Short mmCIF file of C-alpha atoms in Angstrom, two decimals:
data_model
loop_
_atom_site.label_atom_id
_atom_site.label_comp_id
_atom_site.label_asym_id
_atom_site.label_seq_id
_atom_site.Cartn_x
_atom_site.Cartn_y
_atom_site.Cartn_z
CA MET A 1 -137.05 42.62 36.76
CA VAL A 2 -133.84 42.86 34.72
CA ALA A 3 -133.99 45.18 31.72
CA PRO A 4 -133.01 43.70 28.36
CA ALA A 5 -129.64 44.52 26.86
CA PRO A 6 -129.70 47.42 24.39
CA ALA A 7 -130.08 46.75 20.69
CA VAL A 8 -126.85 46.51 18.73
CA SER A 9 -125.94 47.82 15.34
CA THR A 10 -125.39 44.43 13.73
CA GLY A 11 -129.00 43.42 13.88
CA GLN A 12 -127.84 39.86 14.72
CA PRO A 13 -128.19 37.94 17.96
CA THR A 14 -124.91 38.04 19.81
CA SER A 15 -125.59 36.76 23.31
CA ARG A 16 -124.75 33.12 22.33
CA PHE A 17 -122.27 31.58 19.92
CA PRO A 18 -120.74 28.12 19.45
CA VAL A 19 -117.91 27.53 21.86
CA MET A 20 -114.42 26.14 21.66
CA SER A 21 -113.46 26.55 25.29
CA GLY A 22 -114.77 27.27 28.76
CA PHE A 23 -113.89 30.94 28.30
CA SER A 24 -115.94 31.15 25.13
CA ALA A 25 -118.82 29.44 26.89
CA MET A 26 -118.69 32.00 29.69
CA LEU A 27 -118.85 34.84 27.18
CA GLY A 28 -121.58 33.14 25.20
CA ARG A 29 -123.88 33.00 28.22
CA ALA A 30 -123.47 36.71 28.97
CA ARG A 31 -126.68 38.20 30.37
CA PRO A 32 -127.31 41.76 31.56
CA VAL A 33 -126.61 41.06 35.25
CA ARG A 34 -123.67 38.77 34.57
CA TRP A 35 -122.40 41.19 31.95
CA HIS A 36 -122.18 43.97 34.50
CA LEU A 37 -120.52 41.65 37.02
CA TRP A 38 -117.90 40.65 34.46
CA LEU A 39 -117.40 44.31 33.56
CA ALA A 40 -116.89 45.15 37.25
CA ALA A 41 -114.29 42.37 37.52
CA ILE A 42 -112.49 43.62 34.41
CA GLY A 43 -112.59 47.16 35.79
CA LEU A 44 -110.95 45.97 39.02
CA LEU A 45 -108.30 44.20 36.96
CA GLY A 46 -107.67 47.41 35.04
CA LEU A 47 -107.37 49.35 38.30
CA ALA A 48 -104.93 46.78 39.68
CA VAL A 49 -102.75 47.05 36.57
CA ARG A 50 -102.68 50.84 36.83
CA LEU A 51 -101.92 50.83 40.55
CA PHE A 52 -99.13 48.29 40.14
CA TYR A 53 -97.66 50.47 37.39
CA LEU A 54 -97.94 53.53 39.62
CA PHE A 55 -96.34 52.12 42.75
CA HIS A 56 -93.78 49.87 41.08
CA TRP A 57 -92.47 52.34 38.48
CA LEU A 58 -93.63 55.89 39.21
CA HIS A 59 -93.67 56.41 42.99
CA PRO A 60 -92.22 58.58 44.32
CA ALA A 61 -92.55 60.73 41.22
CA VAL A 62 -90.36 63.47 39.80
CA VAL A 63 -92.93 66.24 39.35
CA GLU A 64 -91.99 68.37 36.36
CA GLY A 65 -93.10 69.32 32.86
CA ASP A 66 -96.72 68.89 31.85
CA PRO A 67 -97.62 66.74 34.90
CA TYR A 68 -96.51 69.59 37.15
CA TYR A 69 -98.67 71.98 35.14
CA TYR A 70 -101.82 69.85 35.39
CA HIS A 71 -101.25 69.13 39.08
CA GLU A 72 -100.58 72.71 40.15
CA ALA A 73 -103.26 74.19 37.89
CA ALA A 74 -105.81 71.87 39.54
CA ASN A 75 -104.81 72.97 43.02
CA LEU A 76 -104.79 76.66 42.07
CA PHE A 77 -108.20 76.38 40.46
CA ALA A 78 -109.62 74.50 43.47
CA ALA A 79 -108.23 77.22 45.74
CA GLY A 80 -110.12 79.87 43.77
CA ARG A 81 -107.04 81.43 42.16
CA GLY A 82 -108.19 81.07 38.57
CA TRP A 83 -105.87 79.84 35.84
CA PRO A 84 -102.36 81.32 36.04
CA ASP A 85 -99.10 79.91 34.70
CA PRO A 86 -98.04 77.60 37.56
CA TYR A 87 -94.38 77.61 36.43
CA GLU A 88 -94.16 81.41 36.55
CA LEU A 89 -95.96 81.53 39.87
CA ALA A 90 -93.54 79.03 41.41
CA LEU A 91 -90.38 80.58 39.95
CA SER A 92 -91.01 84.31 40.37
CA GLY A 93 -94.21 84.63 42.37
CA ARG A 94 -95.83 86.55 39.49
CA TYR A 95 -99.44 85.79 38.62
CA VAL A 96 -99.48 85.49 34.80
CA PRO A 97 -102.78 84.45 33.15
CA ASP A 98 -102.23 81.33 31.07
CA ALA A 99 -104.02 78.66 29.04
CA GLN A 100 -101.10 76.54 27.84
CA HIS A 101 -103.37 73.49 27.95
CA PRO A 102 -107.16 73.14 27.65
CA PRO A 103 -108.82 72.96 31.08
CA LEU A 104 -110.49 69.56 31.34
CA THR A 105 -107.55 67.58 32.73
CA SER A 106 -106.80 70.04 35.51
CA GLY A 107 -110.51 70.69 36.00
CA LEU A 108 -111.13 67.01 36.74
CA LEU A 109 -108.06 66.80 38.97
CA ALA A 110 -109.50 69.74 40.92
CA VAL A 111 -112.25 67.40 42.18
CA PRO A 112 -109.97 65.61 44.69
CA SER A 113 -108.25 68.94 45.38
CA VAL A 114 -111.56 70.48 46.51
CA LEU A 115 -111.99 67.51 48.85
CA GLY A 116 -108.58 68.17 50.38
CA PHE A 117 -106.54 65.63 48.41
CA THR A 118 -104.00 67.98 46.87
CA SER A 119 -100.87 65.83 46.70
CA PHE A 120 -99.41 64.61 43.44
CA LEU A 121 -100.06 61.01 44.51
CA SER A 122 -103.73 61.82 45.13
CA HIS A 123 -104.01 63.17 41.62
CA GLN A 124 -102.23 60.11 40.24
CA LEU A 125 -104.72 57.82 41.97
CA PHE A 126 -107.65 59.86 40.70
CA SER A 127 -106.24 59.73 37.18
CA CYS A 128 -106.09 55.92 37.46
CA LEU A 129 -109.80 55.96 38.34
CA LEU A 130 -110.45 58.00 35.19
CA GLY A 131 -108.62 55.29 33.29
CA VAL A 132 -110.99 52.69 34.74
CA LEU A 133 -113.94 54.83 33.65
CA SER A 134 -112.53 54.67 30.12
CA ILE A 135 -112.68 50.86 30.35
CA VAL A 136 -116.38 51.10 31.19
CA LEU A 137 -117.12 53.45 28.31
CA VAL A 138 -115.21 51.22 25.89
CA ALA A 139 -117.25 48.23 27.08
CA LEU A 140 -120.54 50.10 26.62
CA ALA A 141 -119.47 51.22 23.15
CA GLY A 142 -118.45 47.69 22.19
CA ARG A 143 -121.78 46.33 23.37
CA ARG A 144 -123.68 48.86 21.33
CA ILE A 145 -121.54 48.30 18.22
CA ALA A 146 -121.38 44.50 18.13
CA GLY A 147 -123.02 42.99 21.20
CA PRO A 148 -122.27 42.20 24.86
CA VAL A 149 -119.45 39.73 24.14
CA THR A 150 -117.55 42.29 22.08
CA GLY A 151 -118.07 44.80 24.88
CA LEU A 152 -116.42 42.51 27.42
CA VAL A 153 -113.56 41.61 25.08
CA ALA A 154 -112.94 45.31 24.42
CA ALA A 155 -112.99 46.01 28.16
CA GLY A 156 -110.49 43.21 28.74
CA ILE A 157 -108.11 44.63 26.16
CA ALA A 158 -108.52 48.15 27.57
CA ALA A 159 -107.72 46.86 31.05
CA VAL A 160 -104.32 45.39 30.17
CA TYR A 161 -103.16 47.01 26.91
CA PRO A 162 -100.37 49.54 27.76
CA GLY A 163 -101.64 52.09 25.26
CA MET A 164 -104.71 52.55 27.45
CA TRP A 165 -102.93 52.98 30.79
CA LEU A 166 -99.35 54.18 30.24
CA ASN A 167 -100.37 57.83 30.65
CA ASP A 168 -102.73 57.51 33.63
CA PRO A 169 -100.32 57.72 36.61
CA LEU A 170 -98.06 60.08 34.66
CA LEU A 171 -100.78 62.75 34.99
CA MET A 172 -101.07 63.62 31.32
CA SER A 173 -103.96 64.98 29.26
CA GLU A 174 -103.93 61.72 27.27
CA THR A 175 -105.97 60.16 30.09
CA THR A 176 -108.80 62.61 29.54
CA GLY A 177 -108.27 62.36 25.79
CA ILE A 178 -108.86 58.60 25.92
CA LEU A 179 -111.83 59.05 28.25
CA THR A 180 -113.57 61.68 26.13
CA CYS A 181 -112.86 59.87 22.85
CA ALA A 182 -114.42 56.70 24.26
CA TRP A 183 -117.40 58.83 25.24
CA ILE A 184 -117.79 60.44 21.82
CA ILE A 185 -117.64 57.03 20.09
CA LEU A 186 -120.41 55.78 22.37
CA ALA A 187 -122.41 58.98 21.88
CA ALA A 188 -122.00 58.78 18.10
CA TYR A 189 -123.35 55.22 17.91
CA ARG A 190 -126.17 56.09 20.27
CA PHE A 191 -127.11 58.97 17.99
CA ARG A 192 -126.88 56.73 14.93
CA ASP A 193 -129.24 54.20 16.51
CA ARG A 194 -131.86 56.69 17.76
CA ARG A 195 -131.38 60.10 16.08
CA THR A 196 -133.25 62.11 18.71
CA VAL A 197 -132.69 65.70 19.79
CA ALA A 198 -131.42 64.45 23.15
CA ASP A 199 -128.88 62.22 21.42
CA ALA A 200 -127.69 65.12 19.26
CA ALA A 201 -127.26 67.19 22.42
CA TRP A 202 -125.33 64.35 24.07
CA LEU A 203 -123.09 64.12 21.01
CA GLY A 204 -122.45 67.87 21.17
CA ALA A 205 -121.53 67.63 24.86
CA ALA A 206 -119.08 64.81 24.10
CA LEU A 207 -117.52 66.90 21.34
CA ALA A 208 -117.04 69.79 23.76
CA ALA A 209 -115.41 67.48 26.30
CA VAL A 210 -113.01 66.17 23.66
CA MET A 211 -112.00 69.70 22.69
CA LEU A 212 -111.54 70.73 26.31
CA ALA A 213 -109.24 67.74 26.76
CA ARG A 214 -107.21 67.99 23.54
CA ALA A 215 -107.58 71.18 21.50
CA GLU A 216 -106.43 69.60 18.22
CA LEU A 217 -109.41 67.22 18.35
CA ALA A 218 -111.71 70.13 17.53
CA LEU A 219 -111.27 68.58 14.07
CA LEU A 220 -113.89 66.03 15.12
CA ALA A 221 -116.55 68.66 14.57
CA VAL A 222 -115.99 68.39 10.81
CA VAL A 223 -114.61 64.85 10.66
CA LEU A 224 -117.31 63.18 12.78
CA VAL A 225 -120.26 65.20 14.06
CA VAL A 226 -121.38 67.07 10.94
CA PRO A 227 -120.90 64.11 8.53
CA LEU A 228 -122.59 61.68 10.94
CA VAL A 229 -125.71 63.80 11.19
CA ALA A 230 -125.72 64.92 7.56
CA THR A 231 -125.58 61.33 6.26
CA ALA A 232 -128.64 60.20 8.23
CA ARG A 233 -130.56 59.64 5.00
CA GLU A 234 -133.65 58.40 6.78
CA LEU A 235 -134.22 61.96 8.03
CA ALA A 236 -135.40 64.98 6.07
CA TRP A 237 -132.81 67.68 5.42
CA ARG A 238 -134.55 70.11 7.75
CA ARG A 239 -134.39 67.56 10.54
CA ARG A 240 -130.70 66.92 9.89
CA ILE A 241 -129.90 70.64 9.92
CA ALA A 242 -131.83 71.01 13.17
CA LEU A 243 -129.90 68.15 14.80
CA VAL A 244 -126.56 69.61 13.68
CA ALA A 245 -127.65 72.93 15.16
CA VAL A 246 -128.53 71.24 18.46
CA ALA A 247 -125.16 69.48 18.65
CA ALA A 248 -123.33 72.70 17.75
CA ALA A 249 -125.29 74.77 20.26
CA VAL A 250 -124.69 72.37 23.14
CA SER A 251 -121.01 72.12 22.28
CA ALA A 252 -120.64 75.89 22.04
CA LEU A 253 -122.51 76.49 25.31
CA THR A 254 -120.36 73.92 27.09
CA ILE A 255 -117.13 75.55 25.91
CA ALA A 256 -118.40 79.13 26.29
CA PRO A 257 -117.40 79.70 29.96
CA TRP A 258 -113.77 78.81 29.22
CA THR A 259 -113.69 80.81 25.99
CA ILE A 260 -115.29 83.90 27.55
CA TYR A 261 -112.84 83.65 30.45
CA ASN A 262 -109.91 83.58 28.02
CA LEU A 263 -111.23 86.45 25.89
CA SER A 264 -111.49 88.57 29.04
CA ARG A 265 -107.89 88.10 30.18
CA PHE A 266 -105.69 87.96 27.05
CA SER A 267 -104.81 90.74 24.65
CA GLU A 268 -105.09 88.46 21.60
CA PRO A 269 -108.13 86.22 20.96
CA GLU A 270 -107.66 82.79 22.55
CA TYR A 271 -110.47 80.24 22.59
CA LEU A 272 -109.19 76.88 23.84
CA SER A 273 -105.46 77.15 24.45
CA THR A 274 -102.47 79.44 24.17
CA GLY A 275 -100.22 76.46 23.50
CA LEU A 276 -100.46 76.10 19.72
CA GLY A 277 -97.74 78.64 18.97
CA SER A 278 -95.11 77.16 21.27
CA THR A 279 -95.93 73.65 20.01
CA LEU A 280 -95.51 74.71 16.39
CA ALA A 281 -92.33 76.60 17.26
CA VAL A 282 -90.57 73.48 18.59
CA THR A 283 -91.66 71.35 15.64
CA HIS A 284 -90.88 73.53 12.62
CA CYS A 285 -87.16 74.16 12.35
CA PRO A 286 -84.06 72.40 10.92
CA ALA A 287 -83.76 70.08 13.94
CA SER A 288 -87.22 68.59 13.31
CA TYR A 289 -87.16 68.68 9.50
CA SER A 290 -84.00 66.62 8.97
CA GLY A 291 -81.51 64.38 10.70
CA ARG A 292 -82.11 61.63 13.24
CA TYR A 293 -85.14 63.28 14.81
CA VAL A 294 -87.11 64.21 11.73
CA GLY A 295 -90.79 64.37 12.58
CA TRP A 296 -90.09 64.93 16.28
CA TRP A 297 -89.59 68.22 18.16
CA SER A 298 -86.63 70.12 19.56
CA PHE A 299 -86.15 73.01 21.99
CA ASP A 300 -83.39 74.18 19.69
CA CYS A 301 -86.19 75.53 17.51
CA ILE A 302 -87.23 78.04 20.17
CA LEU A 303 -83.69 78.82 21.30
CA ALA A 304 -82.89 79.98 17.76
CA LEU A 305 -85.70 82.57 17.87
CA PRO A 306 -85.59 86.10 19.31
CA PRO A 307 -86.97 86.57 22.83
CA SER A 308 -90.75 86.16 22.88
CA PRO A 309 -93.33 88.45 24.55
CA GLN A 310 -94.27 87.64 28.14
CA GLU A 311 -98.03 88.01 27.73
CA ARG A 312 -99.22 84.52 26.86
CA SER A 313 -101.52 85.27 23.93
CA GLU A 314 -98.93 87.59 22.37
CA ARG A 315 -96.33 84.86 22.84
CA ASP A 316 -98.67 82.40 21.13
CA VAL A 317 -99.03 84.72 18.11
CA PHE A 318 -95.27 85.34 18.02
CA TYR A 319 -94.43 81.63 17.93
CA ARG A 320 -97.16 80.86 15.40
CA ARG A 321 -95.83 83.49 13.00
CA ALA A 322 -92.29 82.14 13.36
CA ALA A 323 -93.50 78.61 12.61
CA TYR A 324 -95.60 79.70 9.64
CA ASP A 325 -92.63 81.62 8.25
CA TYR A 326 -90.41 78.54 8.49
CA ILE A 327 -93.07 76.36 6.85
CA LYS A 328 -93.42 78.87 4.01
CA HIS A 329 -89.70 78.67 3.24
CA ASN A 330 -89.50 74.87 3.52
CA GLU A 331 -92.61 73.70 1.68
CA ARG A 332 -90.70 71.07 -0.30
CA SER A 333 -89.78 69.22 2.90
CA LEU A 334 -93.36 68.99 4.14
CA PRO A 335 -94.36 65.65 2.52
CA ARG A 336 -91.29 63.86 3.88
CA VAL A 337 -91.66 65.40 7.35
CA ALA A 338 -95.41 64.68 7.39
CA ALA A 339 -94.77 61.00 6.58
CA ALA A 340 -92.23 60.75 9.40
CA ARG A 341 -94.65 62.36 11.85
CA LEU A 342 -97.44 60.01 10.87
CA GLY A 343 -95.13 57.03 11.14
CA ARG A 344 -93.98 58.03 14.62
CA THR A 345 -97.54 58.46 15.84
CA TRP A 346 -98.62 55.03 14.59
CA GLY A 347 -95.49 53.21 15.70
CA VAL A 348 -94.12 52.30 12.28
CA TYR A 349 -91.28 54.83 11.83
CA ARG A 350 -88.22 54.41 14.05
CA PRO A 351 -90.35 52.78 16.78
CA TRP A 352 -87.46 51.96 19.12
CA GLN A 353 -86.12 55.48 18.88
CA GLN A 354 -89.61 56.79 19.59
CA ALA A 355 -89.84 54.56 22.67
CA ARG A 356 -86.57 56.06 23.91
CA LEU A 357 -87.81 59.57 23.18
CA ASP A 358 -90.95 58.84 25.18
CA THR A 359 -88.79 58.54 28.30
CA ILE A 360 -88.53 62.34 28.21
CA GLU A 361 -92.10 62.28 29.51
CA ARG A 362 -91.15 59.81 32.28
CA ARG A 363 -92.53 56.74 30.50
CA PRO A 364 -90.47 53.68 31.50
CA LEU A 365 -88.54 52.47 28.46
CA LEU A 366 -89.46 48.80 28.93
CA LEU A 367 -93.16 49.56 29.15
CA SER A 368 -92.99 51.85 26.13
CA GLN A 369 -91.39 49.02 24.18
CA VAL A 370 -94.03 46.55 25.36
CA GLY A 371 -96.70 49.05 24.35
CA MET A 372 -95.17 49.32 20.89
CA VAL A 373 -94.99 45.54 20.41
CA THR A 374 -98.59 45.04 21.54
CA LEU A 375 -99.77 47.92 19.36
CA TRP A 376 -98.79 46.21 16.10
CA PRO A 377 -101.03 43.10 16.39
CA LEU A 378 -103.86 45.30 17.66
CA GLU A 379 -103.52 47.54 14.59
CA ILE A 380 -103.73 44.47 12.34
CA ALA A 381 -106.75 43.19 14.28
CA ALA A 382 -108.33 46.65 14.05
CA LEU A 383 -108.02 46.58 10.25
CA ALA A 384 -109.72 43.18 10.30
CA GLY A 385 -112.43 44.71 12.50
CA VAL A 386 -113.04 47.36 9.86
CA VAL A 387 -113.65 44.60 7.30
CA VAL A 388 -116.00 42.73 9.65
CA LEU A 389 -118.11 45.80 10.43
CA ARG A 390 -118.24 46.82 6.80
CA ARG A 391 -119.57 43.39 5.86
CA ARG A 392 -122.19 43.74 8.59
CA ARG A 393 -123.05 47.20 7.21
CA VAL A 394 -122.30 48.90 10.50
CA VAL A 395 -121.45 52.59 10.20
CA LEU A 396 -117.69 52.95 10.66
CA LEU A 397 -117.33 56.72 10.87
CA PRO A 398 -117.47 56.97 14.70
CA LEU A 399 -114.58 54.50 14.97
CA LEU A 400 -112.50 55.97 12.15
CA ALA A 401 -113.04 59.67 12.88
CA VAL A 402 -110.64 59.97 15.84
CA PRO A 403 -107.75 58.16 14.08
CA ILE A 404 -108.31 60.39 11.05
CA ALA A 405 -108.47 63.60 13.11
CA LEU A 406 -105.38 62.87 15.19
CA SER A 407 -103.48 61.78 12.07
CA LEU A 408 -104.24 65.15 10.50
CA ALA A 409 -103.14 66.90 13.69
CA SER A 410 -99.97 64.83 13.84
CA VAL A 411 -99.08 65.68 10.23
CA ALA A 412 -99.51 69.38 10.99
CA ILE A 413 -97.70 69.41 14.34
CA TYR A 414 -95.38 66.49 15.12
CA GLY A 415 -95.31 62.73 15.53
CA THR A 416 -95.48 61.17 18.98
CA THR A 417 -96.95 58.28 20.91
CA ARG A 418 -98.99 60.78 22.92
CA PHE A 419 -101.08 61.83 19.93
CA ARG A 420 -102.11 58.25 19.26
CA ALA A 421 -103.58 57.90 22.75
CA ALA A 422 -106.89 59.46 21.71
CA ALA A 423 -107.32 56.75 19.07
CA GLU A 424 -106.63 53.85 21.44
CA PRO A 425 -110.35 53.30 22.26
CA ALA A 426 -111.13 52.99 18.54
CA ILE A 427 -108.22 50.57 18.03
CA VAL A 428 -109.33 48.47 21.00
CA LEU A 429 -112.96 48.37 19.84
CA LEU A 430 -112.12 47.40 16.27
CA ALA A 431 -109.71 44.73 17.48
CA ALA A 432 -112.38 43.35 19.83
CA VAL A 433 -114.81 43.10 16.92
CA ALA A 434 -112.28 41.09 14.93
CA ILE A 435 -111.37 38.82 17.86
CA THR A 436 -114.98 37.94 18.70
CA ALA A 437 -115.81 37.41 15.02
CA ALA A 438 -112.81 35.06 14.69
CA ALA A 439 -113.84 33.20 17.87
CA ARG A 440 -117.35 32.64 16.51
CA TRP A 441 -116.00 31.46 13.16
CA LEU A 442 -113.60 29.01 14.81
CA GLY A 443 -116.36 27.87 17.14
CA ARG A 444 -118.63 27.05 14.23
CA ARG A 445 -115.81 25.13 12.54
CA VAL A 446 -115.19 23.06 15.68
CA VAL A 447 -118.87 22.32 16.17
CA ALA A 448 -119.26 21.34 12.51
CA ARG A 449 -116.52 18.73 12.90
CA VAL A 450 -117.98 17.14 16.03
CA PRO A 451 -119.63 13.76 15.14
CA ARG A 452 -123.38 13.76 15.66
#
């Protein structure tokens, strides 16, 4: 016996709607079994897109920069060597404890490494599979937010939209950022619908995963989790406090092994990453505050500083202090620089220059440009989706929290296409809501004009 589809937040039937085409009719007849079959087909399409991208543009790969870090850290971890700096180990043979990036990306890539698949290509293929898993989570979130049709439309967009797959074969943390942000959106709506202790725990686990993927998204604790639970007016305050405590406890316990590990091996306290200082150091200096690359980053910032300590936590503190000192003496420039950073992240400030800058991270220029062009209509559709959900009185916070959090992080650090990646699931979901709402409206108009 087939289980019924889960209830959706709109409170309106969504499995059928008037049709204008054969495609609309197919979506309108979506049933649980057929829905999963269509999702499987869309997932295969998404995998095909990612594999074509990998083998047509990125193979064989030049392994350097952050992809090298994630790849080598995964293999070292799988081999039982802990978490050293893979660059230092390769260049000098010295084992230097490091946490330049949070561990989730390399931790997941260690799965194929444990099974003997240690090549860079193996990790690229596994990362593409993680991208397909993001499609599934986006579909499940869309179904819960606005019904099964919206879930399939969202999955279709996630399968082909470059913003969802450009980073997968590159081996970047944006893949896990997209995956975990899709998860936390789904977990947030599940909590909103049910408000049980188990759902609060699931939300806390998703928050921990997001932080272990992208450290700056720890902001979601105060932008999403606490407000979402605190505004559950149907619950007594004691119950709300208890649910916040459950989410916080699960999140803290999930992160604890990594944090304890870091506290045991660095001289300065480090909880998620030692990379904040170096990131701030390359984004707060004259080269990033003015000129052609305002709002971007530059290695000239670090080259202008005195030599840094070798111990990674001490280096982190050193670079942070240098950045804070520069900020203190250039406070008047902050609003202008912040606006440029935000514009770069959302593709509205010097977009073609940003696409060229993205090639530094091995993104093909043509695909970056296609991603930018497709982003703009999706952003407009996403704004329309906000209006639709507000009229339906669907809670918007889970969909708006990630864009808000990463925008705050971008303003504080620098503007880049990479930062926006975490918000792509929210953009896709909101756009899917608008597209399906428009299709239903047009369908009703067509049916109304048909002679009876």
